[in-house]
Short mmCIF file of C-alpha atoms and ligand atoms in Angstrom, two decimals:
data_model
loop_
_atom_site.label_atom_id
_atom_site.label_comp_id
_atom_site.label_asym_id
_atom_site.label_seq_id
_atom_site.Cartn_x
_atom_site.Cartn_y
_atom_site.Cartn_z
CA MET A 1 20.37 27.68 -11.81
CA THR A 2 20.39 25.92 -15.51
CA SER A 3 17.42 26.69 -17.57
CA LEU A 4 17.60 23.28 -18.85
CA THR A 5 15.04 21.22 -17.37
CA LYS A 6 15.52 17.65 -16.82
CA ASN A 7 12.18 15.58 -16.90
CA ILE A 8 11.73 13.83 -13.53
CA LYS A 9 9.20 11.16 -13.44
CA ILE A 10 7.07 10.51 -10.34
CA VAL A 11 8.16 6.80 -10.73
CA ASP A 12 10.96 5.60 -13.37
CA LEU A 13 10.50 1.93 -13.81
CA GLN A 14 12.89 1.69 -16.62
CA ARG A 15 15.87 2.53 -14.21
CA HIS A 16 14.77 -0.21 -11.97
CA ILE A 17 14.46 -2.91 -14.86
CA ALA A 18 17.91 -1.73 -16.45
CA LYS A 19 19.45 -2.02 -13.20
CA TYR A 20 18.32 -5.77 -13.01
CA GLU A 21 17.52 -6.63 -16.58
CA SER A 22 19.73 -9.70 -16.88
CA GLU A 23 18.22 -11.34 -13.66
CA PHE A 24 14.54 -10.35 -15.11
CA ARG A 25 15.44 -11.96 -18.43
CA ALA A 26 16.96 -14.86 -16.98
CA ALA A 27 13.88 -15.56 -14.68
CA MET A 28 11.47 -15.02 -17.09
CA SER A 29 13.35 -17.38 -19.65
CA ALA A 30 13.24 -20.18 -16.96
CA VAL A 31 9.31 -20.16 -16.91
CA LEU A 32 9.14 -19.85 -20.88
CA GLY A 33 11.24 -22.93 -21.01
CA SER A 34 9.13 -24.76 -18.44
CA THR A 35 5.87 -23.83 -19.82
CA ASN A 36 4.28 -24.16 -16.28
CA PHE A 37 2.75 -20.73 -16.71
CA ILE A 38 -0.15 -21.54 -13.97
CA ARG A 39 1.26 -23.11 -10.47
CA GLY A 40 4.73 -23.31 -11.56
CA ALA A 41 8.16 -23.90 -9.24
CA GLU A 42 8.49 -20.40 -9.35
CA LEU A 43 5.38 -19.66 -7.69
CA SER A 44 6.04 -22.10 -4.58
CA GLN A 45 9.36 -20.68 -4.48
CA PHE A 46 8.18 -17.04 -4.37
CA GLU A 47 5.55 -18.15 -1.70
CA SER A 48 8.08 -19.62 0.80
CA SER A 49 10.74 -17.09 -0.05
CA LEU A 50 8.19 -14.04 0.87
CA SER A 51 7.21 -16.40 3.86
CA ALA A 52 10.82 -16.60 5.37
CA TYR A 53 11.14 -12.85 4.72
CA LEU A 54 8.12 -12.22 6.68
CA GLY A 55 9.32 -14.22 9.50
CA GLY A 56 7.10 -17.37 8.99
CA ALA A 57 3.85 -16.06 8.16
CA ASN A 58 1.94 -18.44 5.37
CA VAL A 59 1.65 -16.58 1.89
CA VAL A 60 -1.06 -17.29 -0.80
CA GLY A 61 -0.53 -15.66 -4.04
CA CYS A 62 -3.33 -14.35 -5.82
CA ALA A 63 -4.25 -12.21 -9.01
CA SER A 64 -4.14 -8.82 -7.50
CA GLY A 65 -4.08 -6.72 -4.28
CA THR A 66 -8.26 -6.16 -4.40
CA ASP A 67 -8.42 -9.78 -4.70
CA ALA A 68 -6.15 -10.47 -2.10
CA LEU A 69 -8.41 -8.04 0.40
CA CYS A 70 -11.58 -9.75 -1.09
CA LEU A 71 -10.23 -13.45 -0.34
CA ALA A 72 -8.98 -12.26 3.14
CA LEU A 73 -12.55 -11.00 4.01
CA ARG A 74 -14.21 -14.19 2.61
CA ALA A 75 -11.88 -16.46 4.30
CA LEU A 76 -12.90 -14.62 7.74
CA ASP A 77 -16.72 -16.16 7.20
CA LEU A 78 -18.35 -13.25 8.01
CA GLN A 79 -22.04 -12.49 7.76
CA PRO A 80 -23.92 -9.91 5.22
CA GLY A 81 -23.69 -6.57 6.56
CA ASP A 82 -20.98 -7.12 9.43
CA GLU A 83 -19.24 -3.83 9.78
CA VAL A 84 -15.74 -3.27 8.86
CA ILE A 85 -14.12 -0.14 10.44
CA THR A 86 -11.58 1.21 7.74
CA THR A 87 -10.00 4.23 6.82
CA ALA A 88 -11.77 7.14 4.85
CA PHE A 89 -8.35 8.14 3.07
CA THR A 90 -6.94 5.42 0.53
CA PHE A 91 -7.04 4.08 -2.84
CA CYS A 92 -10.61 3.03 -3.48
CA ALA A 93 -9.87 -1.00 -3.89
CA THR A 94 -9.65 -1.03 -0.17
CA THR A 95 -13.60 -0.32 0.30
CA GLU A 96 -14.41 -1.81 -3.07
CA ALA A 97 -13.54 -5.24 -1.46
CA ILE A 98 -15.60 -4.78 1.48
CA VAL A 99 -18.59 -3.84 -0.59
CA ALA A 100 -17.85 -6.53 -2.74
CA CYS A 101 -17.96 -8.95 -0.05
CA GLY A 102 -21.25 -7.86 1.15
CA LEU A 103 -20.00 -6.18 4.06
CA LYS A 104 -20.56 -2.62 5.46
CA PRO A 105 -17.76 -0.24 5.61
CA VAL A 106 -17.93 2.50 8.44
CA PHE A 107 -15.23 5.26 7.73
CA ALA A 108 -12.94 6.30 10.55
CA ASP A 109 -11.19 9.71 10.00
CA ILE A 110 -7.21 9.59 9.60
CA ASP A 111 -4.57 10.70 12.16
CA PRO A 112 -3.35 14.04 10.17
CA GLN A 113 0.32 13.29 11.10
CA THR A 114 0.60 10.09 9.75
CA PHE A 115 -2.40 9.74 7.01
CA CYS A 116 -3.36 6.32 8.60
CA ILE A 117 -6.51 5.53 10.22
CA ASP A 118 -6.79 7.09 13.94
CA PRO A 119 -7.62 4.62 16.41
CA ALA A 120 -9.35 6.99 18.85
CA GLN A 121 -11.80 7.44 16.08
CA VAL A 122 -12.24 3.43 15.70
CA GLU A 123 -12.73 3.03 19.22
CA ARG A 124 -15.91 5.68 18.97
CA LEU A 125 -17.16 3.57 15.92
CA ILE A 126 -17.29 0.04 17.30
CA THR A 127 -20.43 -1.48 17.84
CA ASP A 128 -21.97 -4.94 18.16
CA ARG A 129 -22.09 -5.47 14.44
CA THR A 130 -18.39 -4.96 14.12
CA ARG A 131 -16.29 -7.51 13.03
CA VAL A 132 -13.22 -6.34 11.23
CA LEU A 133 -10.62 -3.47 11.53
CA LEU A 134 -9.32 -2.90 8.35
CA PRO A 135 -6.22 -0.38 8.30
CA VAL A 136 -4.03 0.74 5.33
CA HIS A 137 -0.51 1.70 5.94
CA LEU A 138 -0.61 4.39 3.57
CA TYR A 139 2.11 5.60 1.47
CA GLY A 140 4.39 3.02 3.39
CA HIS A 141 3.58 4.32 6.79
CA PRO A 142 3.00 1.94 9.48
CA ALA A 143 -0.89 2.30 10.75
CA ASP A 144 -1.02 2.57 14.86
CA MET A 145 -0.79 -1.33 15.06
CA GLN A 146 -0.45 -1.13 18.68
CA ARG A 147 -3.34 0.61 19.53
CA LEU A 148 -5.54 -1.41 17.07
CA ALA A 149 -4.33 -4.87 18.01
CA ASP A 150 -5.25 -3.68 21.66
CA LEU A 151 -8.54 -2.58 20.52
CA ALA A 152 -9.10 -6.31 18.50
CA ARG A 153 -8.33 -8.07 21.66
CA GLN A 154 -10.56 -5.93 23.66
CA HIS A 155 -13.57 -6.04 21.34
CA HIS A 156 -12.72 -9.60 20.12
CA LEU A 157 -12.41 -8.31 16.31
CA ALA A 158 -10.10 -9.13 13.22
CA ILE A 159 -7.46 -7.23 11.77
CA VAL A 160 -7.08 -7.43 8.13
CA GLU A 161 -3.91 -5.17 7.12
CA ASP A 162 -3.97 -3.57 3.83
CA ALA A 163 -0.27 -3.63 3.36
CA ALA A 164 -0.15 -2.98 -0.92
CA GLN A 165 1.83 0.22 -0.35
CA SER A 166 4.25 -1.08 2.71
CA MET A 167 6.07 -4.19 1.67
CA GLY A 168 9.21 -4.60 3.96
CA GLY A 169 7.88 -1.99 6.30
CA GLU A 170 7.69 -2.80 10.17
CA ALA A 171 5.95 -2.05 13.12
CA LEU A 172 6.76 -2.58 16.96
CA VAL A 173 3.76 -4.41 18.66
CA ASP A 174 3.78 -5.88 22.08
CA GLY A 175 7.59 -5.13 22.25
CA GLN A 176 8.40 -7.09 19.21
CA THR A 177 9.30 -5.43 15.74
CA ARG A 178 7.03 -7.13 13.00
CA LYS A 179 6.52 -7.03 9.30
CA LEU A 180 3.61 -4.89 7.93
CA GLY A 181 1.19 -7.34 6.56
CA THR A 182 1.75 -10.11 9.27
CA ILE A 183 0.51 -8.31 12.50
CA GLY A 184 -3.29 -8.64 12.10
CA THR A 185 -5.21 -11.64 11.47
CA LEU A 186 -4.65 -11.60 7.71
CA GLY A 187 -2.25 -9.51 5.53
CA CYS A 188 -2.93 -8.18 1.99
CA THR A 189 -0.50 -6.88 -0.37
CA SER A 190 -0.65 -5.84 -4.10
CA PHE A 191 2.19 -6.76 -6.78
CA PHE A 192 1.10 -3.73 -9.08
CA PRO A 193 4.18 -2.55 -11.16
CA THR A 194 4.86 0.70 -9.27
CA LYS A 195 4.25 -1.02 -5.43
CA ASN A 196 7.34 -1.70 -3.36
CA LEU A 197 7.24 -5.28 -4.10
CA ALA A 198 6.14 -5.47 -7.54
CA CYS A 199 5.78 -7.47 -10.78
CA PHE A 200 5.58 -6.73 -14.20
CA GLY A 201 1.36 -6.85 -14.32
CA ASP A 202 -1.19 -7.34 -11.65
CA GLY A 203 -0.62 -9.73 -8.61
CA GLY A 204 -1.07 -9.95 -5.06
CA ALA A 205 -0.89 -12.18 -2.02
CA VAL A 206 -2.84 -12.79 1.47
CA MET A 207 -0.15 -13.56 4.34
CA THR A 208 -1.31 -14.97 7.66
CA SER A 209 0.20 -16.72 10.35
CA ASP A 210 -3.06 -18.70 11.13
CA SER A 211 -2.69 -21.95 8.73
CA LEU A 212 -6.09 -22.77 8.57
CA LEU A 213 -7.14 -19.14 7.35
CA ALA A 214 -4.25 -19.59 4.99
CA GLU A 215 -5.76 -22.84 3.70
CA ARG A 216 -9.33 -21.50 3.45
CA THR A 217 -7.37 -18.67 1.43
CA ARG A 218 -5.90 -20.96 -0.94
CA MET A 219 -9.30 -22.93 -1.18
CA ILE A 220 -11.25 -19.84 -2.23
CA ALA A 221 -8.90 -18.78 -4.47
CA ASN A 222 -8.83 -21.75 -6.47
CA HIS A 223 -12.23 -22.43 -7.32
CA GLY A 224 -13.12 -23.49 -3.62
CA SER A 225 -11.22 -26.70 -4.32
CA LYS A 226 -8.36 -28.34 -2.58
CA LYS A 227 -8.37 -31.32 -4.97
CA LYS A 228 -8.94 -30.59 -8.36
CA TYR A 229 -12.50 -31.37 -9.56
CA HIS A 230 -13.80 -31.69 -5.96
CA ASN A 231 -15.22 -28.31 -5.28
CA GLU A 232 -16.05 -27.77 -1.37
CA ILE A 233 -17.20 -24.15 -1.41
CA ILE A 234 -17.78 -21.36 -3.77
CA GLY A 235 -14.72 -19.97 -4.86
CA ILE A 236 -13.05 -17.84 -7.44
CA ASN A 237 -9.92 -17.99 -9.82
CA SER A 238 -7.36 -15.58 -8.50
CA ARG A 239 -4.07 -16.76 -9.20
CA LEU A 240 -0.37 -15.41 -9.26
CA ASP A 241 1.01 -16.56 -12.50
CA THR A 242 4.41 -18.29 -12.54
CA LEU A 243 5.99 -15.40 -14.89
CA GLN A 244 4.91 -13.14 -12.23
CA ALA A 245 6.23 -14.99 -9.59
CA ALA A 246 9.53 -15.44 -11.36
CA VAL A 247 9.57 -11.58 -11.72
CA LEU A 248 8.97 -11.15 -7.71
CA ASN A 249 11.57 -13.71 -7.10
CA VAL A 250 14.02 -11.12 -8.41
CA ASN A 251 12.60 -8.25 -6.94
CA LEU A 252 11.97 -9.61 -3.44
CA ALA A 253 15.70 -10.52 -3.33
CA HIS A 254 16.25 -6.42 -3.58
CA LEU A 255 13.73 -5.42 -1.45
CA ASP A 256 15.41 -4.38 1.41
CA GLU A 257 18.11 -2.61 -0.60
CA MET A 258 15.14 -0.75 -2.70
CA ASP A 259 13.28 0.53 0.73
CA ALA A 260 16.38 1.69 2.26
CA GLU A 261 16.82 3.83 -1.18
CA ARG A 262 13.31 5.02 -0.58
CA ARG A 263 14.27 5.95 2.80
CA THR A 264 17.35 7.88 1.97
CA ALA A 265 15.70 9.81 -0.69
CA ALA A 266 12.80 10.67 1.90
CA MET A 267 15.21 12.09 4.64
CA ARG A 268 17.09 14.16 1.90
CA TYR A 269 13.61 15.69 1.07
CA THR A 270 12.49 16.08 4.48
CA ASP A 271 15.78 17.56 5.86
CA GLN A 272 15.50 20.55 3.25
CA LEU A 273 11.45 20.90 2.88
CA ARG A 274 11.22 21.29 6.37
CA SER A 275 11.95 24.84 6.35
CA LEU A 276 9.87 25.61 3.69
CA LYS A 277 6.88 28.06 4.49
CA GLY A 278 3.29 26.40 3.63
CA ILE A 279 4.88 22.75 2.86
CA THR A 280 4.78 20.23 5.59
CA ALA A 281 7.11 17.32 4.92
CA PRO A 282 6.58 13.79 6.25
CA GLU A 283 8.64 12.71 9.19
CA VAL A 284 10.65 9.76 8.55
CA VAL A 285 9.72 7.48 11.29
CA ASP A 286 10.93 3.58 11.95
CA GLY A 287 9.37 1.13 9.71
CA HIS A 288 8.05 3.59 6.86
CA VAL A 289 8.85 2.49 3.66
CA PHE A 290 7.76 5.30 1.49
CA HIS A 291 5.93 4.13 -1.36
CA CYS A 292 5.07 7.67 -2.01
CA TYR A 293 6.92 10.67 -0.71
CA VAL A 294 3.83 12.98 0.15
CA VAL A 295 3.63 17.00 1.54
CA ARG A 296 1.10 19.02 2.62
CA VAL A 297 0.55 22.23 0.48
CA GLU A 298 -1.29 24.74 2.79
CA GLY A 299 -3.40 27.62 1.71
CA GLY A 300 -5.58 26.10 -1.04
CA ARG A 301 -2.10 26.08 -3.41
CA ARG A 302 -1.36 22.72 -3.99
CA ASP A 303 -2.99 22.28 -7.50
CA GLU A 304 -0.95 25.64 -8.33
CA LEU A 305 2.27 23.93 -7.11
CA LYS A 306 1.50 20.56 -9.22
CA ASP A 307 1.26 22.90 -12.13
CA TYR A 308 4.50 24.73 -11.60
CA LEU A 309 6.31 21.56 -11.05
CA ALA A 310 4.91 20.29 -14.29
CA SER A 311 6.01 23.46 -15.83
CA ARG A 312 9.53 22.54 -15.21
CA GLY A 313 9.24 18.84 -15.98
CA ILE A 314 8.58 17.39 -12.82
CA GLN A 315 5.81 14.84 -12.04
CA SER A 316 3.80 15.03 -9.24
CA MET A 317 0.37 13.24 -8.36
CA VAL A 318 -2.35 13.30 -6.23
CA HIS A 319 -2.88 10.10 -4.01
CA TYR A 320 -5.93 10.79 -3.59
CA PRO A 321 -7.76 13.96 -4.51
CA ALA A 322 -11.08 12.98 -2.75
CA ALA A 323 -11.68 10.57 0.50
CA ILE A 324 -13.50 7.43 -0.14
CA HIS A 325 -16.75 8.97 1.31
CA GLN A 326 -16.50 11.79 -1.21
CA LEU A 327 -16.71 9.03 -4.34
CA PRO A 328 -20.05 8.86 -5.77
CA ALA A 329 -19.99 5.12 -5.39
CA TYR A 330 -19.40 5.00 -1.63
CA SER A 331 -20.80 8.39 -0.23
CA HIS A 332 -23.83 6.61 0.81
CA PHE A 333 -21.71 4.95 3.46
CA ALA A 334 -20.84 8.02 5.26
CA THR A 335 -22.24 8.53 8.57
CA GLN A 336 -20.06 11.10 9.89
CA ALA A 337 -17.90 14.17 9.21
CA LEU A 338 -14.46 13.32 8.41
CA PRO A 339 -12.66 16.52 8.28
CA GLU A 340 -8.95 15.34 7.86
CA ALA A 341 -9.62 12.81 5.35
CA GLU A 342 -11.22 15.69 3.41
CA ARG A 343 -8.41 18.18 4.12
CA ALA A 344 -5.67 15.69 3.02
CA ALA A 345 -7.70 15.33 -0.17
CA ARG A 346 -7.30 19.08 -0.50
CA GLU A 347 -3.43 19.17 0.52
CA VAL A 348 -1.61 16.03 -0.39
CA LEU A 349 1.04 16.29 -3.03
CA SER A 350 3.21 13.08 -4.18
CA LEU A 351 6.64 14.22 -5.12
CA PRO A 352 9.31 11.77 -7.45
CA MET A 353 10.04 8.71 -5.22
CA PHE A 354 11.40 5.36 -6.46
CA PRO A 355 14.59 3.36 -5.86
CA GLY A 356 17.35 4.94 -7.85
CA ILE A 357 16.48 8.39 -7.60
CA THR A 358 19.30 10.58 -7.37
CA THR A 359 20.26 13.39 -4.98
CA ASP A 360 20.67 15.50 -7.77
CA GLU A 361 17.12 14.68 -8.69
CA ILE A 362 15.97 15.36 -5.22
CA ASP A 363 17.71 18.58 -4.90
CA LEU A 364 16.25 19.58 -8.19
CA VAL A 365 12.65 19.22 -6.85
CA VAL A 366 13.28 20.81 -3.58
CA ASN A 367 14.95 23.96 -5.50
CA THR A 368 11.85 24.08 -7.60
CA ILE A 369 9.39 23.92 -4.72
CA ARG A 370 11.73 26.72 -2.82
CA GLU A 371 11.54 28.89 -5.94
CA TRP A 372 7.92 28.49 -6.20
CA THR A 373 7.31 29.35 -2.19
CA ARG A 374 9.37 32.59 -2.87
C1 LIG B 1 -2.59 -0.82 -5.01
C2 LIG B 1 -3.70 -1.04 -3.60
C3 LIG B 1 -4.82 -1.85 -3.61
C4 LIG B 1 -5.29 -2.75 -4.82
O1 LIG B 1 -4.38 -3.57 -5.37
P1 LIG B 1 -4.64 -3.77 -6.88
O2 LIG B 1 -3.07 -4.93 -7.12
O3 LIG B 1 -4.17 -2.93 -7.96
O4 LIG B 1 -5.54 -4.47 -7.11
C5 LIG B 1 -5.43 -1.64 -2.68
N1 LIG B 1 -5.19 -0.93 -1.53
C6 LIG B 1 -4.17 -0.07 -1.78
C7 LIG B 1 -3.80 0.63 -0.69
C8 LIG B 1 -3.49 -0.10 -2.62
O5 LIG B 1 -2.50 0.90 -2.71
#
């Protein structure tokens, strides 16, 4: 092997921007020309294109994925202290939104195979205060939506999906293949620059097939008003800027192609990593769109592998180094042991994954890990 190291980033946005640069520039100049920076034509175009892509769900653009979660929970009109069962292993924003809405997060442990919320744990945690199930399609892996939908029906609960990492992903529910984010009562996503469907700053959206909930969400996001200067309820200001919507129109047109590239890269990784001792590679299941490509490193050696990769110019990251109930801000909500979430926080390592990653780069990452395991 060559001693020349090539730096491989965990996400290479430059490559993506270079590929579609003329499209991005054209879309952004059109907005500069119109000066309709708030609620311009590109925003309604994006909302209807995404709606069509999702099979008809209403789409309400907003300022971030965190806001999308808050808006969805507020649209449900819950009472303070109502319980929301969610996963103990996710990005902090999932729980942050629940708490910000005055609701009580109840943490369920994860399925160690999928890193998503374990429906068997969820069932045990349902009480007469439970109102919402809030699964996350972590790393782009679909949560077990069939079992969650069954539980929600049985116990009359709403489902809010956190689809921030899973745009374009799918799951089979009641015999129908459906886009992630459109299966629950409401779905939420983020357009943060590194997400599967992204803009060049902050952005997010709420998705729902319930048009009354969509209207309520839109109203809350717009100062509680449908009509200017006629505020019916107390809302917030959470908008998706026209410039960001213009960027999203470009990226949405390429989403399937980008998700397919992520899956192809994941297959190449998993085929080769499967045989390595001490490493558990993820299964490339149907509907998984690999926001992150995450392996487990056993034997307490995760950080050692991370350092080894870094010394050879390969960037890796830990998503996430602590389960939510282990964070100082949320530890007081912990009510039970969550051993799988805690083990995941010790073992997970995200390898370079982005549309456009080359087979040479994947092979170099794999060979470097192989070298380390010897
Ligand atoms: C990114 C992310 C969010 C928050 O999105 P922002 O746009 O950064 O506010 C929420 N949940 C998950 C799982 C995420 O990955």
